[in-house]
Coordinates of C-alpha atoms in Angstrom, one line a residue:
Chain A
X1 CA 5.0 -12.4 172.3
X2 CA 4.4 -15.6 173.1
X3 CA 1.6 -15.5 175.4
X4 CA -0.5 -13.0 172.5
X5 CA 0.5 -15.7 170.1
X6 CA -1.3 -18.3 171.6
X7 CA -4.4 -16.0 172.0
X8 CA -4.7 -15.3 168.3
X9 CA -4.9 -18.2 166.3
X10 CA -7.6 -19.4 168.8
X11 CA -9.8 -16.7 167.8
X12 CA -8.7 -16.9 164.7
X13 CA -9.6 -20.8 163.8
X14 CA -13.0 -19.9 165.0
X15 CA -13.7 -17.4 162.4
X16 CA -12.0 -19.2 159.7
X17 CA -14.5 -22.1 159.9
X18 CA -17.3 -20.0 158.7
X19 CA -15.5 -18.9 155.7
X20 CA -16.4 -20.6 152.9
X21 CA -14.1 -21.6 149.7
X22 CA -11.1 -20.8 151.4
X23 CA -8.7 -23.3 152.5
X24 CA -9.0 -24.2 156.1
X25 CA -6.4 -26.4 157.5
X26 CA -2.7 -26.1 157.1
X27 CA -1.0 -27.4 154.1
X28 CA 1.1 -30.4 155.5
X29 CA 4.9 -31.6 154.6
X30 CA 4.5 -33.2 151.2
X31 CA 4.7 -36.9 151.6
X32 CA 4.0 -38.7 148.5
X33 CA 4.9 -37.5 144.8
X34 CA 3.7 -34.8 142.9
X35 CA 2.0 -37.3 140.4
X36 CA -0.2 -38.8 143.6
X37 CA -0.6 -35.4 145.0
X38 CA -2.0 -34.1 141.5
X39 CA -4.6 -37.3 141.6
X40 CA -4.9 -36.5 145.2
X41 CA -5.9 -32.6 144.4
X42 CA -7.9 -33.3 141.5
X43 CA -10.4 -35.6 143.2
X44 CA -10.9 -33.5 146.4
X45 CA -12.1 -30.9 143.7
X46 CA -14.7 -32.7 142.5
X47 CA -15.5 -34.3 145.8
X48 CA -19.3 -33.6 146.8
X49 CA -17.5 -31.4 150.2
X50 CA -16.4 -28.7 147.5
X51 CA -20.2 -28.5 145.8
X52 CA -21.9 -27.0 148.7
X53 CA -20.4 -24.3 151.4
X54 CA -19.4 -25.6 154.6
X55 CA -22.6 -24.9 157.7
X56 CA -22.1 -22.3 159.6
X57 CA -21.8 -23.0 163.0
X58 CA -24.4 -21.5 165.0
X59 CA -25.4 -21.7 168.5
X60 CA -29.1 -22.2 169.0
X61 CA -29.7 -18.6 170.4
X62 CA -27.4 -17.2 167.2
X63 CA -29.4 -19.3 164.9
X64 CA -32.6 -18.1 166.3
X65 CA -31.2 -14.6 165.8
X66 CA -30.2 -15.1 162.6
X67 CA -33.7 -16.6 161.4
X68 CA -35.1 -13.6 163.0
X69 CA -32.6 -10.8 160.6
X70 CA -33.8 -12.9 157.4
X71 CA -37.2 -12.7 158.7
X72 CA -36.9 -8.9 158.8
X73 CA -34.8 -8.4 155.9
X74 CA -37.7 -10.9 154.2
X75 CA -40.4 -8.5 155.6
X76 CA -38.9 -5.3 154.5
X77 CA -38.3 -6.3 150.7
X78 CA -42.2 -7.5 150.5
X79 CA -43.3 -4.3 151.8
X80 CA -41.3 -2.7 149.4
X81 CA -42.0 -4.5 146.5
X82 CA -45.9 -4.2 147.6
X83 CA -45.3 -0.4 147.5
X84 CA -43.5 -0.2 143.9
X85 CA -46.4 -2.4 142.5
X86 CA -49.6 -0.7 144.1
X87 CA -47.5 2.8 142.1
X88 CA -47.2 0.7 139.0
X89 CA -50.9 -0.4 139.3
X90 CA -51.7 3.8 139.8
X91 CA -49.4 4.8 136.6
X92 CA -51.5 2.1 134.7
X93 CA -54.3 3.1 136.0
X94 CA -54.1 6.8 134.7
X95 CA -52.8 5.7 131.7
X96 CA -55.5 3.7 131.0
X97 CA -58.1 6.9 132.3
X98 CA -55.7 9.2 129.5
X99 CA -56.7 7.0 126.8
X100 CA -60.4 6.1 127.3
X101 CA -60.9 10.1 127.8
X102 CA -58.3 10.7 124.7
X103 CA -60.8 8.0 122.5
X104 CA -63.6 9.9 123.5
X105 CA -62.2 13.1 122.7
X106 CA -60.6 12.6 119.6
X107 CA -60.5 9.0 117.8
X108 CA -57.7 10.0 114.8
X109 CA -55.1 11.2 117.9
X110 CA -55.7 7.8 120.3
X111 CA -55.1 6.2 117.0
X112 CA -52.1 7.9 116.6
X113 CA -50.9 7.7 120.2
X114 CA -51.9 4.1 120.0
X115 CA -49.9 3.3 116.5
X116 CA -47.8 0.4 116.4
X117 CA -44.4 0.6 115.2
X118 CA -42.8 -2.0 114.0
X119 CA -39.3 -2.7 113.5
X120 CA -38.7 0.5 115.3
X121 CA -36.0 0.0 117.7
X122 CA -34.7 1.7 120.5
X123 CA -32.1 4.2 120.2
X124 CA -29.0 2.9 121.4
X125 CA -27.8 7.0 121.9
X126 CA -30.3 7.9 123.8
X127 CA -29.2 8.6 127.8
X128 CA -30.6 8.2 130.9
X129 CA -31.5 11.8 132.0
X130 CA -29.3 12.6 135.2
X131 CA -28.9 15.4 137.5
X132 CA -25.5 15.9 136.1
X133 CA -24.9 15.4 131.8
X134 CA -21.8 14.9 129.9
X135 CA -20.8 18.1 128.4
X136 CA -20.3 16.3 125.0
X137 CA -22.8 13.3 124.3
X138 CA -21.9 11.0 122.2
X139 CA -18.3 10.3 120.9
X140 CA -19.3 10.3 117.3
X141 CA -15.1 10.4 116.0
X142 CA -14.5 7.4 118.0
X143 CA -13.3 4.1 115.8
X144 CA -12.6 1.1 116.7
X145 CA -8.6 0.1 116.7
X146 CA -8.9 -3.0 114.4
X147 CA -7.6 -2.8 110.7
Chain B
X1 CA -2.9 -12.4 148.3
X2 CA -5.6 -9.5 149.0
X3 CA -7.8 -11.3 150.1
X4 CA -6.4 -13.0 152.9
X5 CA -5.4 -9.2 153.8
X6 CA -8.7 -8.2 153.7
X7 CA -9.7 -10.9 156.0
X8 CA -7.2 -10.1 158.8
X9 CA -8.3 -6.7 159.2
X10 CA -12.0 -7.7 159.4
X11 CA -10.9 -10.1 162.2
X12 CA -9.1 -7.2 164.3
X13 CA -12.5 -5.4 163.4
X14 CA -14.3 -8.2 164.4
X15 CA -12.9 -8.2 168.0
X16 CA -13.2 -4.4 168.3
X17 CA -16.9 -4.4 167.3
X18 CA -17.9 -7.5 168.9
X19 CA -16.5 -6.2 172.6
X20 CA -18.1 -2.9 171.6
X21 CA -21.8 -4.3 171.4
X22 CA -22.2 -6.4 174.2
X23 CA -21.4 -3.6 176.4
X24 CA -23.7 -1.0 174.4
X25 CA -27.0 -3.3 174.6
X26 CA -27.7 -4.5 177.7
X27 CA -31.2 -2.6 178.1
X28 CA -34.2 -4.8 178.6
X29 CA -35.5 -5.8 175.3
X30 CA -39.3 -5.9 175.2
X31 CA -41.7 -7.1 172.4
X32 CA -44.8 -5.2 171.6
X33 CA -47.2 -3.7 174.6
X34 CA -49.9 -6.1 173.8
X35 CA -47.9 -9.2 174.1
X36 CA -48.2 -10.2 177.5
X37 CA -48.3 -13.8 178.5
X38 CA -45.4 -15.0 180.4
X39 CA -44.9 -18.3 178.0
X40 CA -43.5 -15.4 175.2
X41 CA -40.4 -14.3 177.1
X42 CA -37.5 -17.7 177.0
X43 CA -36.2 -19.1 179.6
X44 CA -34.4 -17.0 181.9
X45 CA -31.2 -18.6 180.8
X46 CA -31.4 -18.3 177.6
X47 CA -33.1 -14.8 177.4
X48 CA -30.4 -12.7 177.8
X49 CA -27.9 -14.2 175.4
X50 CA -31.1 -14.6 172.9
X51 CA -32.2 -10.8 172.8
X52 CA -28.6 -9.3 173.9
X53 CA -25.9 -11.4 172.3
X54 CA -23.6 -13.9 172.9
X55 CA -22.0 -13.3 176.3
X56 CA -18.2 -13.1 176.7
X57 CA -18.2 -16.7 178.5
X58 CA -20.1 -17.6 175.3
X59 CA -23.9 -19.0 174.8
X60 CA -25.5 -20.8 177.3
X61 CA -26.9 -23.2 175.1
X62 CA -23.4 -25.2 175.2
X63 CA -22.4 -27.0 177.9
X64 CA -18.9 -27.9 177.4
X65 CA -16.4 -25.1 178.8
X66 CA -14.4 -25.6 175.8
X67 CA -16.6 -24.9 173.0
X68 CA -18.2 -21.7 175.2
X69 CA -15.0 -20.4 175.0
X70 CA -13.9 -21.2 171.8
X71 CA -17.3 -20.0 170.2
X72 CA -17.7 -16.5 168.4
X73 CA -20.6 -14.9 166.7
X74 CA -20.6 -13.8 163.0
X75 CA -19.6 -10.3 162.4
X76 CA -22.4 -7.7 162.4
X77 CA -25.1 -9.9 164.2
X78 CA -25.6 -8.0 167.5
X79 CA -26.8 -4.8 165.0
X80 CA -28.5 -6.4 162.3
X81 CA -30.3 -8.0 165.2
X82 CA -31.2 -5.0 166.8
X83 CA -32.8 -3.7 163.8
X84 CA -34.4 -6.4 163.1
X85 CA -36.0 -6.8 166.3
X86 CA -37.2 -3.5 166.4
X87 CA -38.8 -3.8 162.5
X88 CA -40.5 -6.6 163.8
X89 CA -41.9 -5.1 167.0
X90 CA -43.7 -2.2 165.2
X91 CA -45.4 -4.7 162.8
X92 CA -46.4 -6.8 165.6
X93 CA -47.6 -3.6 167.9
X94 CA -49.6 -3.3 164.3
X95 CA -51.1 -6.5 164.3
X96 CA -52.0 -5.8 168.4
X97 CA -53.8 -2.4 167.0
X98 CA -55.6 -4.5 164.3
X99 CA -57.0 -7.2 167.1
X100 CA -57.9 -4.4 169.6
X101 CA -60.4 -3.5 166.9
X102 CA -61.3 -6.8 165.2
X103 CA -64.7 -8.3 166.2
X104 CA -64.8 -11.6 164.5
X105 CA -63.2 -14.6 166.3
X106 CA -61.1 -16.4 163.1
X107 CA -59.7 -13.3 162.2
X108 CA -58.6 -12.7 166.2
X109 CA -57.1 -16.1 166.0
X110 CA -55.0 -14.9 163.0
X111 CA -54.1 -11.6 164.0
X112 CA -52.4 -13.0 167.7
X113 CA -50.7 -15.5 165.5
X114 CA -49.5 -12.9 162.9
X115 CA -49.2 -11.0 166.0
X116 CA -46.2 -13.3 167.6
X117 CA -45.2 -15.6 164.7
X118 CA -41.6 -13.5 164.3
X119 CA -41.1 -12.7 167.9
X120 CA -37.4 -14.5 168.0
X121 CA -37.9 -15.5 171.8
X122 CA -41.7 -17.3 170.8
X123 CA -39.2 -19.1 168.1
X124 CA -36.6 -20.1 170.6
X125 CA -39.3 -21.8 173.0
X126 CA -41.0 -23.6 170.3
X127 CA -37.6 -24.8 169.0
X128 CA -35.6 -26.2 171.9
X129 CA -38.3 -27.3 174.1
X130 CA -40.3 -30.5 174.1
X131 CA -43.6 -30.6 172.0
X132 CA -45.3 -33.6 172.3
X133 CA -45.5 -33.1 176.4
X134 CA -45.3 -29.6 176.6
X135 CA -43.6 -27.6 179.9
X136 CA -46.7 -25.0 180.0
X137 CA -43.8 -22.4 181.3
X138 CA -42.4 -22.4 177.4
X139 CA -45.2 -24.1 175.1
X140 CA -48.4 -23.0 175.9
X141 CA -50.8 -24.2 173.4
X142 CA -53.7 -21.9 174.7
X143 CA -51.8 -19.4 172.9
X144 CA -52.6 -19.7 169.1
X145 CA -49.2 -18.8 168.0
X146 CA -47.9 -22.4 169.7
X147 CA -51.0 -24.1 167.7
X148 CA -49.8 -22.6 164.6
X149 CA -45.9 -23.6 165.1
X150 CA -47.0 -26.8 166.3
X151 CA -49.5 -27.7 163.5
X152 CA -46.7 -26.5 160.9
X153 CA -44.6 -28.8 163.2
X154 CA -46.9 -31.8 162.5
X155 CA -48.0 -31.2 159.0
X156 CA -43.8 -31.6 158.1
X157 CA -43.8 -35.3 159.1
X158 CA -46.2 -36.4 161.6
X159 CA -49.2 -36.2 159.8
X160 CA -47.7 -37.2 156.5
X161 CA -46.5 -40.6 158.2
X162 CA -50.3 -41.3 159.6
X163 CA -52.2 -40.7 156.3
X164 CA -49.4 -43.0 153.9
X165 CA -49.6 -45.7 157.2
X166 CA -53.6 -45.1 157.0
X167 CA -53.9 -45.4 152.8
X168 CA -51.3 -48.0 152.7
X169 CA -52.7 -50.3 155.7
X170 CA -55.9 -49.7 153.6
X171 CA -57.6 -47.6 157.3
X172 CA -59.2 -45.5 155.2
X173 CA -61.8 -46.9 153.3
X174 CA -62.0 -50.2 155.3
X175 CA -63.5 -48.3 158.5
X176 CA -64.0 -44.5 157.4
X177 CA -64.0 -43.6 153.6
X178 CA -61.4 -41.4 154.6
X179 CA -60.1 -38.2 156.6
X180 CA -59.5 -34.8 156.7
X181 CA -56.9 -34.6 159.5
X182 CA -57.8 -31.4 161.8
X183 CA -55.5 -32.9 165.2
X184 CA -52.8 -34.6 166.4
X185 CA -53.6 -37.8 168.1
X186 CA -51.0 -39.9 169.8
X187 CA -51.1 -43.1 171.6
X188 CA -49.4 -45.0 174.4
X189 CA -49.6 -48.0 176.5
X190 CA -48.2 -46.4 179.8
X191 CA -49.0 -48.9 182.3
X192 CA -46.4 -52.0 183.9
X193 CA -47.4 -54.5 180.6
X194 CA -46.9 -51.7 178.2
X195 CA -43.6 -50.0 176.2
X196 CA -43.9 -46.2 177.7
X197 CA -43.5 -44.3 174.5
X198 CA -45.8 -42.6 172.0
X199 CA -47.1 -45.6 169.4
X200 CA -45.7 -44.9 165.7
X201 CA -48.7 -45.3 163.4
X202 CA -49.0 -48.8 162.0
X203 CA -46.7 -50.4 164.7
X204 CA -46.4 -54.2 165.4
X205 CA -47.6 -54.3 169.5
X206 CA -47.0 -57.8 171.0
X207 CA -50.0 -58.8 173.2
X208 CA -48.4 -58.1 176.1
X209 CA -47.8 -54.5 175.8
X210 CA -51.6 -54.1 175.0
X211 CA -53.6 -55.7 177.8
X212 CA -54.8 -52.3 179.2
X213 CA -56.1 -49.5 177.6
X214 CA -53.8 -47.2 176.2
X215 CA -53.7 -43.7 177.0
X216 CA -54.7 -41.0 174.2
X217 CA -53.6 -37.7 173.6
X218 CA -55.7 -35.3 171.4
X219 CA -54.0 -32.3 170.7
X220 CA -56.5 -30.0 168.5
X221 CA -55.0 -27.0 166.2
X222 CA -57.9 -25.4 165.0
X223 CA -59.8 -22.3 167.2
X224 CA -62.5 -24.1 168.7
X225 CA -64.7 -23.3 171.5
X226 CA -62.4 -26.3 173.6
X227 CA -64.4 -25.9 176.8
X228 CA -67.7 -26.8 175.3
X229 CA -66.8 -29.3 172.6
X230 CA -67.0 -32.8 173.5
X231 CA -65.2 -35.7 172.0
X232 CA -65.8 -39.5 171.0
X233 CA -63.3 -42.0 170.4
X234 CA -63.6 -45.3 169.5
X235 CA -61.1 -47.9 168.7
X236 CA -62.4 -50.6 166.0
X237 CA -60.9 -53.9 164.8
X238 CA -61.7 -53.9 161.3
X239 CA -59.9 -58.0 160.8
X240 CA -62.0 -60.0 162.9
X241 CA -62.9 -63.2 160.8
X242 CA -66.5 -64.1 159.9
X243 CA -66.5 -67.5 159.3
X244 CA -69.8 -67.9 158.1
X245 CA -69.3 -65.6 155.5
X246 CA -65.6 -66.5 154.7
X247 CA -64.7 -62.5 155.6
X248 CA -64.0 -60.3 157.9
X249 CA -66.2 -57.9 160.6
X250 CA -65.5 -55.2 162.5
X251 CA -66.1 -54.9 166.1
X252 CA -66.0 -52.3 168.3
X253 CA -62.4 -52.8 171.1
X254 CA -63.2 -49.7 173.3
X255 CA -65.6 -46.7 173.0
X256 CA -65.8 -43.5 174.8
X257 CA -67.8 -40.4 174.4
X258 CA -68.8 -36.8 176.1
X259 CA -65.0 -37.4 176.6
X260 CA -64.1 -32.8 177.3
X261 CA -60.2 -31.9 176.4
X262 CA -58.3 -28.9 176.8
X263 CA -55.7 -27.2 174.3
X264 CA -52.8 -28.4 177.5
X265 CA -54.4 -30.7 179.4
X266 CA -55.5 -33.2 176.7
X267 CA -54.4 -37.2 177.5
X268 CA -57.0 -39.5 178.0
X269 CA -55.4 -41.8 180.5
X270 CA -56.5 -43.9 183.0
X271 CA -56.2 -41.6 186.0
X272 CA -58.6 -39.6 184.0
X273 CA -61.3 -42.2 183.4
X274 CA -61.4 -42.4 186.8
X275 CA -61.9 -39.0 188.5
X276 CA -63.7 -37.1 185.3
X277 CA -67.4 -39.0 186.0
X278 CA -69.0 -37.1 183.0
X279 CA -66.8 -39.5 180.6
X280 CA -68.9 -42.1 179.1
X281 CA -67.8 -45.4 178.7
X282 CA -69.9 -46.9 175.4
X283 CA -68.1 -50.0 175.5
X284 CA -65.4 -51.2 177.8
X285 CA -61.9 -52.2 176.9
X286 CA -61.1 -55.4 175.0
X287 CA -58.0 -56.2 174.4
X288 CA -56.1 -57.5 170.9
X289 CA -56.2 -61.1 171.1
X290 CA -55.5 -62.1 167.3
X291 CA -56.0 -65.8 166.1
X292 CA -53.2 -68.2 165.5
X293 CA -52.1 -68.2 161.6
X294 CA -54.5 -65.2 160.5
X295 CA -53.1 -62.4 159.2
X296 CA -52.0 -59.3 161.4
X297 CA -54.9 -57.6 162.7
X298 CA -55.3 -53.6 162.8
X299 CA -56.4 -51.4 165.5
X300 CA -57.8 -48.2 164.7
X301 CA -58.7 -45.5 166.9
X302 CA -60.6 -43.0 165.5
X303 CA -61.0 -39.7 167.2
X304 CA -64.4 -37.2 166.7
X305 CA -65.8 -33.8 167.5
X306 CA -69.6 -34.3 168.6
X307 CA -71.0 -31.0 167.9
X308 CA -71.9 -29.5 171.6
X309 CA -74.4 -33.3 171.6
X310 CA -74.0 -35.2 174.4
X311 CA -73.9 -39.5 173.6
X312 CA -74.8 -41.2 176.5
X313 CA -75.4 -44.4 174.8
X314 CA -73.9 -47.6 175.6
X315 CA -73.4 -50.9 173.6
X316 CA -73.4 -54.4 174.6
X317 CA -72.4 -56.4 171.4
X318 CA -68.9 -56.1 170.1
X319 CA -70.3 -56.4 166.1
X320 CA -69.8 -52.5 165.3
X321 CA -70.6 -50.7 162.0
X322 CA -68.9 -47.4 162.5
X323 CA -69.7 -46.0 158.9
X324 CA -73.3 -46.1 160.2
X325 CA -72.6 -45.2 163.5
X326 CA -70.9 -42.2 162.8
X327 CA -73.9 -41.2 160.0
X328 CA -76.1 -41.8 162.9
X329 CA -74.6 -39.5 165.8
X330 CA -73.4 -37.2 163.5
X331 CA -69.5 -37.3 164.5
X332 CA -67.1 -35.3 162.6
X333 CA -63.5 -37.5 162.5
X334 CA -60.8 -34.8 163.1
X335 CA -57.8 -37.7 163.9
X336 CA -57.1 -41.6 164.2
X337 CA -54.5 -43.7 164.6
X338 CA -53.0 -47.2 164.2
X339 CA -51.6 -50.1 165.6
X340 CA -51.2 -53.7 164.5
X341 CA -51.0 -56.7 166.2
X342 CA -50.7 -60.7 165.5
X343 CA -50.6 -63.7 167.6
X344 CA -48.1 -64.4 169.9
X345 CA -47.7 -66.7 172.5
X346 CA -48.8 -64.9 175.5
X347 CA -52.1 -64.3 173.6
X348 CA -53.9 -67.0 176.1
X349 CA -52.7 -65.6 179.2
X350 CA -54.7 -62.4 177.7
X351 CA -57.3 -64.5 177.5
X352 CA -57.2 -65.6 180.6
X353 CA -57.2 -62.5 182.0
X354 CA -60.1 -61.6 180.7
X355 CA -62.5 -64.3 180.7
X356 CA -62.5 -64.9 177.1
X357 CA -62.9 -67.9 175.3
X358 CA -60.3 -70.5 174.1
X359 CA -59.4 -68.9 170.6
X360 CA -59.4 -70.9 167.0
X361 CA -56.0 -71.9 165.2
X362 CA -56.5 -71.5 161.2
X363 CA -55.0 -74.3 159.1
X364 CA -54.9 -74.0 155.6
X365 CA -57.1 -76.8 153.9
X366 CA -57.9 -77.2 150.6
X367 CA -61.7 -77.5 150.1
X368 CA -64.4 -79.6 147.7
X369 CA -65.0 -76.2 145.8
X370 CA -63.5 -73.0 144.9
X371 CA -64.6 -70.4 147.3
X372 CA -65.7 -66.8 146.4

């Protein structure tokens, strides 16, 4: 017991350092009143330690490592964003084509397909179309508790 | 309450997975096929613990025992690295794809340093090894991607500090009107009268420490044919005072020209002078011997490409106008650098070293009529 003992809290202390918010040392005997200790509490809240998380502490070939996953991670969200906007730019595209032929076509339906409406707002019971609906809708019944 | 639950069952997790890993990936990592110069793999110490993981007997970037053992890598890191590395390969064996095609040389240059920018062990070499005076084995700046780090390396403080000493010692437009800076150019005094470190720009030198000529160190960025350009560098004293004319003049302190460099091998020192004939000397070394009760005086080297055209001129008189100078030869500055220095009192032994005359105190005198 005691021998496993004194492996733990080794290992443990090592990891608790790179937690952040979360108390780190040991509380200690209370040795002055609860009126200093209140003082004492509030000011290491507002003490600039508490405004910014504590480092982590990184050996150089972790750091390097760790540069190198945000690097990736970095990467990969450009390339995805890149691929959603070049599919925006194509939906706009052919939107744009739709209404340029639709103008030549017919002028009184681009102006209708083009009318603004104002005031017109969006329906609030309208749903997201899923792969599995809601047998009933909308809970028309439904009223709120107050009196 | 649940938290702190949570958190003990991550750490027995933690020491499951972390034992788990280190056995799993010890094949040899390798960066894409086209990467191939030996200065892209770290140091043989390092390289393991870089691309594997942090060893049991922890990383051998400590030294202490006691902190090797104590030390333990965040949870997860060993896999998220793994991934990473390979994401980053396949863009890089992209990149090598691109350059195998590319014809034109700026966009070569860019594609090798897009090529091995995110290669972590090109990162670790860059990082923890010396810059300035490169070990070729980790920093080679042959290789672009070094140029690149460096130059971003440079740009953060070192070139910032030489254009605010440059503006605000009033360099530029007393000698040049002013400059673009393309490379890095340090300075030293490494001989027995000198201090043997690099010169901070705008640094007080005691006459001592500049009897002899100091030694230069060009270090260009930018992908240029190195092993035909040639380089001039001249180091003017723009505070010389003209009594006559109740000013100042510049004169010329040293000149050299036809001076060849290398993206490594790149310090003008005396050694060099020496064995490397083809240097010529336009005007030979004079050192800083300021007047008593005049203002500190600044030295300014300046540092030029000369276009592939040689400059085998020499000069005799020390009176130098470098604006028309450099019109003349057509010299493009790329660097410069300065140093101050004022009298002291071993300012006459200089002079006696060199032969030069006795030099004038200044006293301040009030005179018949206001001067302009």
């Amino acid at each position: 017991m005691n021998t496993i003992n004194s492996k733990i809290p080794k290992f443990q202390s090592s990891i608790i350092q790179q937690i952040r918010g979360i108390r780190t040392k040991k509380s200690r005997v209370a040795t002055v009143s609860t009126g200093t200790q209140r003082v004492i509490t509030q000011l290491s809240v507002i003490s600039g330690r508490k405004k910014y998380p504590r480092l982590l502490k990184l050996s150089n070939e972790d750091r390097i490592r760790h540069e190198t996953i945000n690097k990736a991670w970095s990467l990969y969200q450009k390339d995805l964003r890149n691929e959603r906007n070049e599919q925006l730019e194509l939906q706009y595209n052919s939107i744009l084509n739709a209404l340029n032929d639709l103008k030549q076509v017919d002028i009184e339906l681009f102006k209708v397909a083009n009318k603004k409406e104002k005031g017109k707002r969006f329906p609030i019971d309208l749903r997201i179309p899923v792969d599995f609906p809601a047998n009933k809708v909308w809970h028309y019944e439904v009223k709120s508790n107050k009196k | 309450m649940l938290r702190s639950n949570i958190l003990k069952s991550s750490k027995r997790l933690l020491a499951t997975t972390a034992e788990q890993s280190t056995v799993n990936s010890n094949t040899e990592k390798t960066w894409s096929s086209g990467s191939k110069s030996d200065s892209f793999k770290a140091g043989k110490n390092y390289r393991e613990a870089l691309l594997n993981g942090v060893p049991k007997n922890g990383p051998p970037s400590l030294r202490s025992r006691k902190y090797k053992l104590r030390y333990t890598s965040p949870v997860g890191i060993n896999e998220a690295f793994d991934e990473a590395y390979e994401f980053l390969k396949t863009k890089s064996q992209n990149k090598y794809e691109l350059l195998s095609k590319e014809t034109d040389s700026d966009k070569q240059h860019q594609l090798k340093i897009e090529a091995e920018i995110n290669n972590p062990e090109v990162k670790f070499n860059f990082e923890f090894n010396e810059k300035l005076e490169n070990d070729q084995r980790y920093i080679d700046y042959t290789q672009p991607v070094y140029r690149e780090l460096k130059k971003k390396h440079w740009e953060n403080y070192g070139q910032m500090l030489l254009m605010q000493r440059l503006e605000s010692l009033a360099v530029i437009p007393d000698t040049l009107a002013t400059l673009e800076p393309k490379a890095e150019v340090s300075l030293k005094f490494s001989n027995h009268t000198g201090v043997n470190r690099w010169i901070e720009p705008g640094m007080l030198l005691s006459s001592n420490s500049t009897t002899y000529s100091p030694t230069i160190k060009i270090q260009e960025f930018d992908n240029v044919d190195i092993s035909n350009e040639l380089y001039t560098v001249l180091i003017v004293n723009p505070d010389v005072p003209d009594i006559e004319k109740n000013s100042y003049k510049t004169q010329l302190q040293w000149g050299l020209s036809n001076v060849k460099l290398d993206f490594n091998d790149n310090v003008i020192s005396p050694k060099k002078l020496l064995e490397d004939k083809s240097i010529n000397e336009i005007i030979d070394y004079s050192p800083p011997v300021p007047e008593k009760n005049l203002p500190n005086q600044r030295f300014v080297t300046w540092v030029f490409r000369q276009n592939n055209v040689q400059l085998n001129e020499k000069i005799s008189t020390r009176d130098f106008d470098i604006r028309e100078f450099v019109e003349q030869k057509k010299l493009l500055p790329i660097g410069a650098h300065v140093w101050r220095s004022s009298w002291d009192l071993n300012v006459a032994n200089v002079r006696d070293l060199y032969g030069l005359p006795n030099g004038t105190v200044f006293q301040k005198v009030r005179g018949k009529h206001p001067l302009n």
